PDB file of C-alpha atoms in Angstrom:
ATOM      1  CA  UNK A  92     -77.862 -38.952 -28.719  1.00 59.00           C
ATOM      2  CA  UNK A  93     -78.922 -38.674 -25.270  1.00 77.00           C
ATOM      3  CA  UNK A  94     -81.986 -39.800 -23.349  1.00 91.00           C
ATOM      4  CA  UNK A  95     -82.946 -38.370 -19.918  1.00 93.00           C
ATOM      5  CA  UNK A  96     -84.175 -41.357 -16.864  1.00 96.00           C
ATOM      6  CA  UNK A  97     -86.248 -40.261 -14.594  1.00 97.00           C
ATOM      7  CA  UNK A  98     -86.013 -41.665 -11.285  1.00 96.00           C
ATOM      8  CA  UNK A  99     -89.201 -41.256  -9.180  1.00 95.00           C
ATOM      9  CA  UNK A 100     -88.615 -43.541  -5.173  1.00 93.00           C
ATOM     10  CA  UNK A 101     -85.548 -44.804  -6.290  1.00 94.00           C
ATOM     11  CA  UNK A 102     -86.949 -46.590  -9.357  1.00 95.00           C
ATOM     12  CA  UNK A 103     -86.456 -45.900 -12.906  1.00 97.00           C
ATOM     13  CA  UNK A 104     -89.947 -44.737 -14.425  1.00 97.00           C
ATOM     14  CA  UNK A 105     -89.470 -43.168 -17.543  1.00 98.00           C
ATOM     15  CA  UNK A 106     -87.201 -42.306 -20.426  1.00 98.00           C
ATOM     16  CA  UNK A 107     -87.135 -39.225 -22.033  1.00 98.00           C
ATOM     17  CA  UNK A 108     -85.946 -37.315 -25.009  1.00 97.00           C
ATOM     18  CA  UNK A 109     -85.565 -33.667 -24.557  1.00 96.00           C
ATOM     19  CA  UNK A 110     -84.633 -30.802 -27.098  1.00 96.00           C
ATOM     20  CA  UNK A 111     -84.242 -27.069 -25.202  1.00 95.00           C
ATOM     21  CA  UNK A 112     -85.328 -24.860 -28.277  1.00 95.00           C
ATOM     22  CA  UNK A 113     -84.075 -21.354 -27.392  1.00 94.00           C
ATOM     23  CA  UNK A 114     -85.259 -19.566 -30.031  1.00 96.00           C
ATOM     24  CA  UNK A 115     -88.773 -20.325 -28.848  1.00 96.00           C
ATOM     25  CA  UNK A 116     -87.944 -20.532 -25.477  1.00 97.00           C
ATOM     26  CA  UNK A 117     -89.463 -24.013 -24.669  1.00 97.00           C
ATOM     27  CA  UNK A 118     -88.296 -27.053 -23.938  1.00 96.00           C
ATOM     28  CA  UNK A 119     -89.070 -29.472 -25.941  1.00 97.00           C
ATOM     29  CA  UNK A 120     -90.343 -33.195 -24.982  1.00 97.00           C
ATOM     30  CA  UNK A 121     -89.371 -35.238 -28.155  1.00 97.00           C
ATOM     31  CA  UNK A 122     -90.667 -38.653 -26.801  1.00 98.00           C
ATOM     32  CA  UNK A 123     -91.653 -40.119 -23.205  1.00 98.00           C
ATOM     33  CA  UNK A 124     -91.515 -43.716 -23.068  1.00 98.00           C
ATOM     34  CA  UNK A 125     -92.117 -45.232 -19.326  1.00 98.00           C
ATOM     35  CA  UNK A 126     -90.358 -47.796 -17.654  1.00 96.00           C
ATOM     36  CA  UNK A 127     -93.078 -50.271 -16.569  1.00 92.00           C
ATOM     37  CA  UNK A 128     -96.280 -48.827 -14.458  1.00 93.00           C
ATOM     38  CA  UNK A 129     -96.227 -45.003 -13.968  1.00 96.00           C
ATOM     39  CA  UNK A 130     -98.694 -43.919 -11.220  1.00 96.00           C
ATOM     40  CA  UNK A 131    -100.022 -40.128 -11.383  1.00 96.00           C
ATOM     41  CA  UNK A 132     -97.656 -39.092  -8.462  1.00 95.00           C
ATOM     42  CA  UNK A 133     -94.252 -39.696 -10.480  1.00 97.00           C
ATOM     43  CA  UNK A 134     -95.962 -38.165 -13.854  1.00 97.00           C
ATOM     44  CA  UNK A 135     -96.973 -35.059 -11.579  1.00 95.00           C
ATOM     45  CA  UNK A 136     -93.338 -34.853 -10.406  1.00 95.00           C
ATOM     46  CA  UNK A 137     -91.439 -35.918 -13.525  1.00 96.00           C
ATOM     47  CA  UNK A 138     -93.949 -32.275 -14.649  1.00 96.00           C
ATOM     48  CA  UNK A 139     -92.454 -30.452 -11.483  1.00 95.00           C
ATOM     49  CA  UNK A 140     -89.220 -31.812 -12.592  1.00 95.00           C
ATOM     50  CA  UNK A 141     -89.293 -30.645 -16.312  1.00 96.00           C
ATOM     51  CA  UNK A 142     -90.897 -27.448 -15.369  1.00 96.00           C
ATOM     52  CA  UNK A 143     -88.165 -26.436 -13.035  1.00 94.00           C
ATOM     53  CA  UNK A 144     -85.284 -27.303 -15.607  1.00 95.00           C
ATOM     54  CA  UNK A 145     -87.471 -25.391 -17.927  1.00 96.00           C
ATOM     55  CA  UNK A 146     -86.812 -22.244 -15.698  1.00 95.00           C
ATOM     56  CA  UNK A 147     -82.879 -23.223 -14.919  1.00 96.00           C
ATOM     57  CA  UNK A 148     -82.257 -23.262 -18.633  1.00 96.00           C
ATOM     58  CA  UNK A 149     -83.938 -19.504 -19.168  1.00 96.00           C
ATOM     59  CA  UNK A 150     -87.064 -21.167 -21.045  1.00 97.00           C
ATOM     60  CA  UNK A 151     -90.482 -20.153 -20.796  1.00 95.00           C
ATOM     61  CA  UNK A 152     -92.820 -23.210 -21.397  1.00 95.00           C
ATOM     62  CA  UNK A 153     -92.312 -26.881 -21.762  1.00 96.00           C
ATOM     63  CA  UNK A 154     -94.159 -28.983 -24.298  1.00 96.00           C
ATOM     64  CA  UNK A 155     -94.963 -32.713 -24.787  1.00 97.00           C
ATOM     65  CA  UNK A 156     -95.068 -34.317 -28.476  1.00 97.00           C
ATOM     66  CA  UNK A 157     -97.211 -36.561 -28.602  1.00 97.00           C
ATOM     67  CA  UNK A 158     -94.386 -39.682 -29.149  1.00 98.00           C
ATOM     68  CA  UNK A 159     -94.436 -42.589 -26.515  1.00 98.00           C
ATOM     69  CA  UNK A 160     -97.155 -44.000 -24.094  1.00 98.00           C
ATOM     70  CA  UNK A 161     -96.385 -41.495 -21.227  1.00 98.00           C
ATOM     71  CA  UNK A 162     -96.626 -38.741 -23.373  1.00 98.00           C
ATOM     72  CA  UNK A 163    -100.790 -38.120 -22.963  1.00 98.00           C
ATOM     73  CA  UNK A 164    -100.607 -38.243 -19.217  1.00 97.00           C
ATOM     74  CA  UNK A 165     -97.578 -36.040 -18.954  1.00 98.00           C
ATOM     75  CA  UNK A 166     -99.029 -33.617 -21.122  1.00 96.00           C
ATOM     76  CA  UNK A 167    -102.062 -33.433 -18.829  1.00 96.00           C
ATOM     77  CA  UNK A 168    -100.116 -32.836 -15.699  1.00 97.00           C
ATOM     78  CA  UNK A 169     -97.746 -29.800 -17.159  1.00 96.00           C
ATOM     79  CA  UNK A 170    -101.012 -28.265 -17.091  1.00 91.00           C
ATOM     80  CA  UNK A 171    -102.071 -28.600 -13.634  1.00 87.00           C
ATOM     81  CA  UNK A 172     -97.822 -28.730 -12.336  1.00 72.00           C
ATOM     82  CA  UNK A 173     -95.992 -26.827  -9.704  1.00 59.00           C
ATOM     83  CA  UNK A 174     -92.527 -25.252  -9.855  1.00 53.00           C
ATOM     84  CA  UNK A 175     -91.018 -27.534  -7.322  1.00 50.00           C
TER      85      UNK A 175
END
């Protein structure tokens, strides 16, 4: 089992557990748990960050279940996220 850290200013923010589905083509968010306070800055770059791998690993969309405390707010910023 592995879980992904996210590292956002050289602090650990969040924890994540990713599945890359490539039947469907999307990567899949499991669960996103964060490591203390997460201000909208590192949840708009962990989406930059997800998108990005999203496109590395030849998949088409990335989606958030809706498992762990981060998960509403990084939901909301996939939609509004850059392709760093």
């Amino acid at each position: 089992y592995y879980v992904l850290p996210f590292l956002h200013d050289e602090r650990l923010v969040a924890r994540l557990d990713l599945k890359a589905e490539r039947g469907t083509g999307r990567l899949l968010v499991r669960a996103a748990h964060p490591e203390g306070e997460v201000g909208p800055d590192a949840v708009a770059a962990l989406a930059g960050e997800l998108l990005g791998m999203a496109g590395w690993l030849g998949l088409h969309a990335v989606v958030v279940e809706p498992v762990g405390a981060l998960a509403p707010a990084l939901s909301a910023a996939l939609h509004t996220a850059r392709v760093p």
